[in-house]
Amino acid sequence: MKIKLLIFFAFLLYKISAQTFTEKLLVNIEKFKSNIEFLGSDSLEGRETGTKGAVLAAEFITNQLAELNLKPATANGYYQNLPIHQSTPLKSSKLTLFNDTTKRNFIFGKDYFIYKSGEQTIIPSPLPMVFVGYGITAPEFDYNDYQNIDVEGKIVVMLSDEPYSNVENYFNGEFPTLYSYAEAKQRIAISRGASGSIIIPNSSDDRIYNWNNYQRKFEIEDMSLAYSVSSNLNLLFNNNSASALFENCQYSLNDVFEMCKQNKIKSFPLNVKLSFSGNFLERDFISYNVAAMLEGSDDILKNQYLIISAHYDHLGIGPEINGDSIYNGVADNAVGVAAVLEIARSISQMKYKPKRSIIFLFLTGEEKQLLGSSYYTDHPIVPLFKTIANVNIDGISMFDKIKSIIGIGNEFSTLQKFLQKTANDLNLTLTNIPPQFEQHESFYLSDQIAFAQAGIPSIMLMEGNDYENLNKSEGNEILINFAKNVYHTPFDDLSQKINFNAASQFIGILENFILKIANADEIPEWNENSPFKNIRLKTIAEQR
């Protein structure tokens, strides 16, 4: 009799435990739609950090969380306050080039843009300049543009992009590596002792034929956390103006472009000097992360936390395109915010709550170099070492129901195992980014990287290109069109067609994945070869 009772209770416990994994998500499509329609509306003017539209978005999210009876996660209620500094270069700034007998002033916006503005970019006395090819030091490819040339205390001039390659094991073949990105080039320049840098768009880069295309990025105000330090002077130069940097030199800019075509680039000193006297329009303000807590049901495991994040900001009002200047950011990331709200609604209403606690975190300033997530990891609501994982949601499937799923950052942690189980349960294939879209730096381009750099195993999910009703060619065409013509333009607005069956499916995949993590016996861990493993060990050792 006792044995039968034990078997019965064991079966009952199994059924209860199973329900926590299999309770079906019921997406409230009408609520999901209305949330997108508000967040993506023209009335919010693109939700740029520091604007009225962003404040209205934060208030809206707060009201939604309160309706769900989710607890505020901070001592200030739902808000985590961020002090932000904004700096905009003015056209009265003076960038001056000194030749032996003459000098030339360049005009901001026409001749150059500045990556990060602020007083520390000022160069009061003219500094010598050096051309350093692509500005890359890559030991794994036996490549060094800085070899045998002194750049300490000088301004380095470099081309955009990286050496051409059609060989997979040399600069990743036809696909870009991290070395092609301006931030990587600037970090290398600083590490070599340079006082500043200038990047010239490579003549093989189609974007240079329309300098105005750069305005979308560079004419949007520069923002930083108020306690961070400005970087040194880093400029992007108009290709048509950059030839002046090579005056009275053994090689002209055209010579450099020819070297580039032949893959015979070389570094050499320039015979000019440069100074910069910047004038900036500056202001300080408070922006907000919005955070709610769902306490775990297990007496012990509720002291471990899973963060579900999505950024609610976008680009605001920018350069006009076809009569429209509002960058609404529907796909980036009104749909992601609406998805998190639906996941919060579903999980908070479940009969059997997750064992671990979940923080639903809506981040500001993602478009301003991850300000919200960076501030959170500097000032975590719960200790970093007790935070077991971050699932970041930056866009969801909108075109068609999918047969495959991609985990951005899969290779770094055991979150891949959780995602594989999710894929198996839902009859999906776990796949990689298609080669034509492949970006090895994808993990570094949204808020998940800030959590990873704080030691928290992190991941972002995106759709594979295996659709139910579209073939791969049709799916790729839609994705390419979105990337080229919609992403970060005023056309990412409510006129887009959203397949709500696809969106509902994707939200269900996310919830299944989240519940697996929240209820598992083991927690996610960094893989041994992960670059983030040591910081995790450090936060655990320091109980931080």
XYZ file of C-alpha atoms in Angstrom:
544
model
C 0.000 0.000 0.000
C 2.785 2.433 0.931
C 4.584 1.636 -2.295
C 1.440 2.312 -4.327
C 0.931 5.632 -2.545
C 4.536 6.633 -3.197
C 4.125 5.790 -6.882
C 0.892 7.810 -7.005
C 2.441 10.885 -5.386
C 5.502 10.587 -7.593
C 3.233 10.527 -10.638
C 1.307 13.538 -9.324
C 4.489 15.508 -8.777
C 5.627 14.583 -12.274
C 2.336 15.872 -13.726
C 2.618 19.145 -11.813
C 6.225 19.582 -12.876
C 5.364 18.785 -16.498
C 2.630 21.403 -16.517
C 5.149 24.140 -15.727
C 6.861 23.298 -19.022
C 3.826 22.648 -21.209
C 1.180 25.219 -20.240
C 0.268 26.712 -23.591
C 0.948 30.358 -24.354
C -2.210 32.191 -25.327
C -1.122 35.335 -27.160
C -3.695 38.089 -26.923
C -3.354 39.151 -30.558
C -5.537 42.237 -30.178
C -3.486 43.417 -27.194
C -0.270 42.593 -29.046
C -1.440 44.635 -32.047
C -2.564 47.611 -29.973
C 0.761 47.703 -28.111
C 2.653 47.763 -31.424
C 0.328 50.414 -32.826
C 0.976 52.708 -29.877
C 4.729 52.182 -29.644
C 5.178 52.499 -33.413
C 2.874 55.476 -33.890
C 4.002 58.849 -35.249
C 2.835 60.429 -31.980
C 5.905 58.948 -30.222
C 8.179 60.437 -32.897
C 10.504 57.438 -33.053
C 11.106 57.080 -29.275
C 14.606 58.543 -29.347
C 16.283 58.439 -25.935
C 15.851 61.761 -24.134
C 12.695 62.825 -25.996
C 9.056 63.110 -24.994
C 8.263 60.085 -27.183
C 10.653 57.892 -25.224
C 9.154 59.080 -21.921
C 5.647 58.278 -23.196
C 6.847 54.812 -24.246
C 8.323 54.166 -20.785
C 5.082 55.305 -19.120
C 3.058 53.066 -21.438
C 5.184 50.000 -20.617
C 4.913 50.780 -16.901
C 1.112 50.907 -17.139
C 1.037 47.560 -18.950
C 3.175 45.937 -16.254
C 0.974 47.384 -13.508
C -2.120 45.932 -15.229
C -0.458 42.520 -15.015
C 0.130 43.033 -11.267
C 3.855 42.498 -11.743
C 5.956 43.875 -8.916
C 8.212 46.888 -9.544
C 11.797 45.620 -9.537
C 13.599 48.703 -8.205
C 13.507 50.921 -5.140
C 12.148 53.655 -7.448
C 9.231 51.537 -8.601
C 9.403 50.318 -12.177
C 12.030 52.886 -13.214
C 15.798 52.582 -13.100
C 17.083 56.114 -13.687
C 20.030 56.657 -16.035
C 22.023 59.925 -16.076
C 22.871 60.624 -19.726
C 25.070 63.242 -21.364
C 24.256 64.400 -24.885
C 26.735 66.214 -27.097
C 26.224 67.477 -30.637
C 29.084 68.975 -32.683
C 28.260 72.375 -34.136
C 29.225 73.588 -37.600
C 31.321 76.257 -35.875
C 33.797 73.519 -34.862
C 37.175 74.024 -36.553
C 39.119 71.156 -38.070
C 42.286 72.607 -39.594
C 44.872 70.960 -41.840
C 48.362 72.495 -41.816
C 50.707 72.177 -44.777
C 54.215 73.660 -44.910
C 52.975 77.098 -45.955
C 49.180 76.913 -45.960
C 46.265 75.759 -43.875
C 42.781 74.540 -44.760
C 39.603 74.427 -42.683
C 37.168 71.550 -43.133
C 33.399 71.834 -42.636
C 31.529 69.485 -40.308
C 28.918 67.482 -42.214
C 30.314 68.402 -45.609
C 33.894 67.180 -45.211
C 33.792 65.024 -42.091
C 31.755 63.543 -39.276
C 32.883 62.841 -35.721
C 32.218 59.456 -34.109
C 32.108 60.606 -30.470
C 31.920 64.269 -29.520
C 33.053 66.013 -26.348
C 35.852 68.109 -24.917
C 38.367 65.261 -24.898
C 38.273 65.215 -28.687
C 39.872 68.662 -28.869
C 43.420 68.819 -30.272
C 44.668 72.359 -29.584
C 48.117 72.026 -31.202
C 48.634 70.549 -34.674
C 49.667 66.890 -34.587
C 51.557 64.940 -37.275
C 49.696 62.316 -39.287
C 50.459 58.795 -40.511
C 48.665 56.602 -43.048
C 48.245 53.051 -41.663
C 46.498 51.115 -44.436
C 43.351 49.526 -43.013
C 44.455 50.252 -39.441
C 44.422 46.563 -38.536
C 46.627 44.368 -36.394
C 45.455 40.752 -36.744
C 48.027 38.209 -35.495
C 45.800 35.260 -36.429
C 46.090 36.317 -40.074
C 49.754 37.377 -39.797
C 48.691 40.900 -40.714
C 49.933 44.182 -39.205
C 49.430 47.648 -40.720
C 51.403 49.156 -37.813
C 54.573 47.185 -38.380
C 57.714 49.351 -38.552
C 55.851 52.666 -38.253
C 55.652 54.985 -35.238
C 52.180 56.408 -34.506
C 52.530 57.466 -30.868
C 51.091 60.940 -30.318
C 49.981 61.170 -33.963
C 46.736 61.081 -35.937
C 46.397 57.839 -37.888
C 44.603 57.824 -41.245
C 43.147 54.546 -42.502
C 40.766 53.052 -45.042
C 37.427 51.537 -44.117
C 36.861 47.814 -44.619
C 39.707 45.255 -44.536
C 42.005 43.383 -46.947
C 40.163 41.643 -49.765
C 40.012 37.876 -49.437
C 38.258 35.020 -51.171
C 39.900 32.447 -48.907
C 37.838 31.393 -45.897
C 40.767 31.178 -43.462
C 42.080 34.659 -44.338
C 39.926 37.528 -43.057
C 36.925 35.222 -43.226
C 36.884 35.112 -47.014
C 34.025 37.115 -48.500
C 32.425 37.821 -45.119
C 33.536 40.720 -42.902
C 35.362 40.231 -39.638
C 35.296 42.452 -36.566
C 38.420 44.172 -37.910
C 36.337 45.879 -40.601
C 34.393 47.864 -38.015
C 35.321 51.401 -37.050
C 35.252 50.666 -33.322
C 37.807 47.874 -33.720
C 40.103 50.095 -35.794
C 39.825 52.885 -33.215
C 40.649 50.544 -30.326
C 43.731 49.301 -32.159
C 44.838 52.888 -32.847
C 44.536 53.833 -29.172
C 46.430 50.700 -28.118
C 49.300 51.753 -30.410
C 49.496 55.197 -28.777
C 47.714 57.243 -31.453
C 46.049 60.493 -30.374
C 43.230 60.214 -32.870
C 42.087 58.542 -36.067
C 40.541 59.317 -39.445
C 38.709 56.693 -41.503
C 38.353 57.214 -45.263
C 35.622 55.205 -47.022
C 37.257 52.745 -49.365
C 36.598 53.494 -53.048
C 35.401 49.900 -53.460
C 32.672 50.602 -50.884
C 29.481 51.609 -52.743
C 28.330 53.808 -49.867
C 30.970 56.475 -50.610
C 29.205 57.511 -53.806
C 26.528 59.125 -51.687
C 28.020 60.937 -48.702
C 24.508 61.866 -47.567
C 23.894 58.232 -46.626
C 26.190 58.705 -43.642
C 23.969 61.447 -42.240
C 21.538 58.875 -40.880
C 24.173 57.739 -38.413
C 26.270 60.815 -37.762
C 23.688 63.594 -37.591
C 21.847 61.870 -34.746
C 23.028 63.260 -31.406
C 25.836 61.490 -29.596
C 24.908 60.236 -26.134
C 26.866 58.595 -23.345
C 26.384 57.675 -19.716
C 27.107 60.806 -17.725
C 29.877 59.120 -15.744
C 31.724 57.764 -18.803
C 34.759 59.412 -20.340
C 34.721 60.811 -23.884
C 36.998 59.104 -26.378
C 39.749 60.815 -28.318
C 39.219 62.350 -31.757
C 37.866 59.824 -34.275
C 36.630 61.119 -37.625
C 35.039 59.822 -40.801
C 36.283 61.801 -43.800
C 34.449 62.489 -47.035
C 36.279 60.694 -49.810
C 36.158 63.862 -51.927
C 37.928 65.902 -49.221
C 40.416 63.293 -48.017
C 42.884 63.803 -50.898
C 44.099 66.930 -49.079
C 45.509 64.711 -46.318
C 48.026 63.305 -48.830
C 49.355 66.645 -50.147
C 53.128 66.797 -50.764
C 53.354 63.082 -50.003
C 55.033 60.318 -51.980
C 51.619 58.697 -52.541
C 48.281 60.292 -53.388
C 44.892 59.029 -52.240
C 44.332 57.620 -55.734
C 47.615 55.734 -55.363
C 46.314 54.294 -52.111
C 43.081 53.151 -53.754
C 45.129 51.488 -56.481
C 47.243 49.706 -53.835
C 44.003 48.549 -52.290
C 42.733 47.064 -55.559
C 46.000 45.169 -55.959
C 45.996 44.062 -52.295
C 49.377 45.756 -51.850
C 48.490 48.355 -49.229
C 51.350 49.946 -47.279
C 51.748 52.383 -44.395
C 53.709 55.639 -44.602
C 54.019 59.082 -42.920
C 52.036 62.062 -44.191
C 53.432 65.582 -44.602
C 50.553 67.456 -42.972
C 49.344 68.165 -39.438
C 45.874 68.454 -37.940
C 44.174 70.356 -35.108
C 40.587 70.340 -33.885
C 38.725 72.952 -31.865
C 35.289 71.567 -31.185
C 32.153 73.474 -30.258
C 29.356 71.324 -28.892
C 25.726 71.694 -27.920
C 25.476 69.716 -24.684
C 22.797 68.736 -22.198
C 22.316 66.277 -19.344
C 19.078 64.421 -18.663
C 17.587 61.326 -17.051
C 16.297 58.386 -19.082
C 14.738 55.179 -17.796
C 15.069 51.438 -17.896
C 11.730 49.874 -16.945
C 11.841 46.686 -14.849
C 9.285 44.339 -13.296
C 9.775 41.201 -11.224
C 7.927 37.888 -11.203
C 9.041 36.035 -8.076
C 9.914 32.367 -8.470
C 7.808 29.682 -6.837
C 10.679 27.608 -5.398
C 11.833 28.717 -1.931
C 15.491 28.310 -2.851
C 15.612 28.831 -6.623
C 13.609 32.073 -6.459
C 16.874 33.720 -5.356
C 18.238 33.084 -8.862
C 17.141 35.448 -11.629
C 16.556 35.262 -15.364
C 16.477 38.578 -17.255
C 14.222 38.925 -20.303
C 15.177 42.154 -22.069
C 14.051 44.274 -25.010
C 14.966 47.855 -25.893
C 12.103 50.292 -26.382
C 14.049 53.209 -27.874
C 14.656 53.926 -31.546
C 16.207 56.681 -33.688
C 13.625 59.428 -33.328
C 13.419 62.117 -36.004
C 16.177 61.976 -38.608
C 17.030 62.909 -42.197
C 13.908 63.041 -44.360
C 13.390 60.260 -46.920
C 10.515 60.565 -49.388
C 8.863 63.181 -47.205
C 9.048 61.148 -43.977
C 11.466 61.973 -41.152
C 10.033 59.843 -38.309
C 12.044 56.671 -37.715
C 9.250 54.727 -36.007
C 11.158 51.500 -35.267
C 8.262 49.045 -35.496
C 10.420 45.990 -36.180
C 13.251 47.572 -34.181
C 11.918 47.167 -31.560
C 8.242 47.883 -30.891
C 7.420 44.272 -31.776
C 10.083 43.014 -29.359
C 8.656 45.087 -26.506
C 5.134 43.898 -27.318
C 6.412 40.307 -27.369
C 7.969 40.622 -23.906
C 4.731 42.097 -22.577
C 2.822 39.091 -23.959
C 5.324 36.664 -22.440
C 5.014 38.494 -19.112
C 1.216 38.289 -19.376
C 1.260 34.564 -20.112
C 3.788 33.502 -17.484
C 2.331 35.699 -14.731
C -1.109 34.125 -15.288
C 0.094 30.521 -15.242
C -1.283 28.260 -12.571
C 2.196 26.913 -11.814
C 4.736 29.738 -11.711
C 8.384 29.266 -12.764
C 10.782 28.096 -10.067
C 13.244 30.932 -10.603
C 12.467 34.632 -10.532
C 12.150 36.512 -13.819
C 12.980 40.172 -14.407
C 11.235 41.727 -17.399
C 13.591 44.529 -18.398
C 12.815 47.201 -20.997
C 15.958 49.072 -21.946
C 16.614 52.604 -23.097
C 19.491 53.830 -25.242
C 20.231 50.642 -27.207
C 20.542 52.708 -30.376
C 23.014 54.979 -28.544
C 25.592 52.221 -28.032
C 23.730 50.084 -25.498
C 23.397 52.723 -22.782
C 20.533 51.053 -20.896
C 22.082 47.596 -20.700
C 25.510 49.029 -19.883
C 24.035 51.061 -17.035
C 22.118 48.033 -15.755
C 25.236 45.871 -15.564
C 27.073 48.718 -13.814
C 24.153 49.088 -11.374
C 22.352 45.712 -11.333
C 18.966 45.450 -9.653
C 19.894 41.983 -8.414
C 23.473 40.711 -7.995
C 25.217 39.717 -11.206
C 26.339 36.392 -9.765
C 22.725 35.470 -8.962
C 21.592 36.298 -12.500
C 21.694 33.000 -14.347
C 21.006 34.194 -17.912
C 19.783 36.941 -20.214
C 17.433 36.326 -23.134
C 17.439 39.475 -25.258
C 14.627 40.128 -27.734
C 15.464 42.557 -30.521
C 12.920 41.885 -33.252
C 10.792 38.796 -33.866
C 9.603 36.745 -36.840
C 7.112 38.866 -38.827
C 6.942 37.414 -42.337
C 5.886 33.765 -42.123
C 5.768 30.872 -39.666
C 9.158 29.205 -39.366
C 10.627 25.724 -39.330
C 14.028 26.715 -37.936
C 15.429 28.934 -35.204
C 18.806 30.639 -34.717
C 20.502 31.377 -31.410
C 22.791 34.391 -31.682
C 25.618 33.557 -29.258
C 24.877 29.809 -29.232
C 28.548 28.997 -29.475
C 29.456 30.667 -26.187
C 27.337 28.899 -23.573
C 25.175 25.941 -22.630
C 22.121 28.031 -23.492
C 22.492 26.193 -26.785
C 21.390 22.980 -25.028
C 18.247 24.677 -23.733
C 17.493 26.016 -27.200
C 18.082 22.616 -28.781
C 15.547 21.090 -26.365
C 13.088 23.831 -27.275
C 13.610 23.173 -30.973
C 13.096 19.432 -30.450
C 9.896 19.967 -28.475
C 8.443 22.284 -31.121
C 9.610 20.278 -34.141
C 12.029 22.985 -35.237
C 15.557 22.815 -36.580
C 18.293 24.686 -34.731
C 20.359 26.314 -37.453
C 22.946 29.034 -38.137
C 22.739 32.444 -39.794
C 22.481 31.883 -43.578
C 25.841 32.515 -45.305
C 24.529 35.503 -47.273
C 23.607 37.221 -43.988
C 26.400 35.857 -41.846
C 27.930 38.294 -39.399
C 30.366 36.850 -36.924
C 29.975 39.960 -34.832
C 26.156 39.627 -34.588
C 26.354 38.748 -30.899
C 28.101 42.068 -30.287
C 25.459 44.292 -31.902
C 22.640 44.379 -29.342
C 22.053 44.435 -25.588
C 22.984 40.793 -25.003
C 26.672 41.711 -25.313
C 26.489 44.065 -22.303
C 25.149 41.240 -20.139
C 27.739 38.827 -21.516
C 30.557 41.245 -20.741
C 29.248 41.343 -17.164
C 29.568 37.552 -17.016
C 25.911 36.631 -17.546
C 25.276 33.857 -20.131
C 23.274 35.617 -22.848
C 21.558 34.892 -26.125
C 19.246 36.421 -28.728
C 16.873 34.366 -30.867
C 16.053 35.042 -34.497
C 14.183 33.197 -37.211
C 15.855 30.789 -39.590
C 15.133 31.087 -43.300
C 13.114 27.856 -43.452
C 9.524 29.076 -43.740
C 6.212 27.226 -43.946
C 4.824 29.097 -46.956
C 7.885 30.751 -48.495
C 10.770 28.995 -50.155
C 14.292 29.983 -49.127
C 14.754 32.253 -52.132
C 11.546 34.172 -51.349
C 12.431 34.351 -47.652
C 15.925 35.623 -48.377
C 14.540 38.241 -50.757
C 12.235 39.581 -48.036
C 15.061 39.681 -45.479
C 17.444 41.388 -47.917
C 14.820 43.975 -48.827
C 14.171 44.679 -45.150
C 17.889 45.076 -44.387
C 18.554 47.358 -47.368
C 15.384 49.424 -47.606
C 13.513 49.307 -44.288
C 15.908 48.791 -41.364
C 16.806 52.110 -39.678
C 14.694 54.118 -42.110
C 11.312 55.886 -41.762
C 9.792 52.892 -43.580
C 10.081 50.695 -40.477
C 6.612 51.906 -39.561
C 3.053 50.673 -39.139
C 2.585 50.321 -42.904
C 4.590 47.085 -42.749
C 2.643 43.881 -43.134
C 3.004 41.751 -40.002
C 2.083 38.082 -40.133
C 0.561 37.735 -36.682
C 0.483 33.942 -36.910
C 4.266 34.057 -37.385
C 4.640 36.512 -34.525
C 2.496 34.364 -32.239
C 4.543 31.277 -33.081
C 7.809 33.096 -32.350
C 6.529 34.392 -29.009
C 5.568 30.826 -28.120
C 9.080 29.626 -28.972
C 10.547 32.315 -26.746
C 8.278 31.426 -23.846
C 9.036 27.727 -24.119
C 12.749 28.510 -24.104
C 12.444 30.890 -21.160
C 10.481 28.398 -19.055
C 13.034 25.681 -19.714
C 15.752 27.919 -18.291
C 13.622 29.102 -15.356
C 12.653 25.565 -14.311
C 15.760 23.507 -15.112
C 17.775 21.627 -12.507
C 21.000 23.116 -13.885
C 21.785 26.707 -14.768
C 23.404 27.939 -18.008
C 27.198 28.096 -17.984
C 29.784 29.623 -20.265
C 31.685 27.139 -22.397
C 35.357 26.652 -21.559
C 36.546 28.611 -24.606
C 34.148 31.505 -24.046
C 35.758 34.972 -23.716
C 33.207 35.756 -20.972
C 33.930 32.843 -18.641
C 36.553 34.580 -16.499
C 34.400 37.577 -15.669
C 31.671 35.164 -14.568
C 34.094 33.412 -12.246
C 35.151 36.806 -10.909
C 31.614 38.005 -10.112
C 30.896 34.710 -8.369
C 34.115 34.902 -6.331
C 33.398 38.520 -5.366
C 29.675 37.807 -4.748
C 28.976 40.841 -6.935
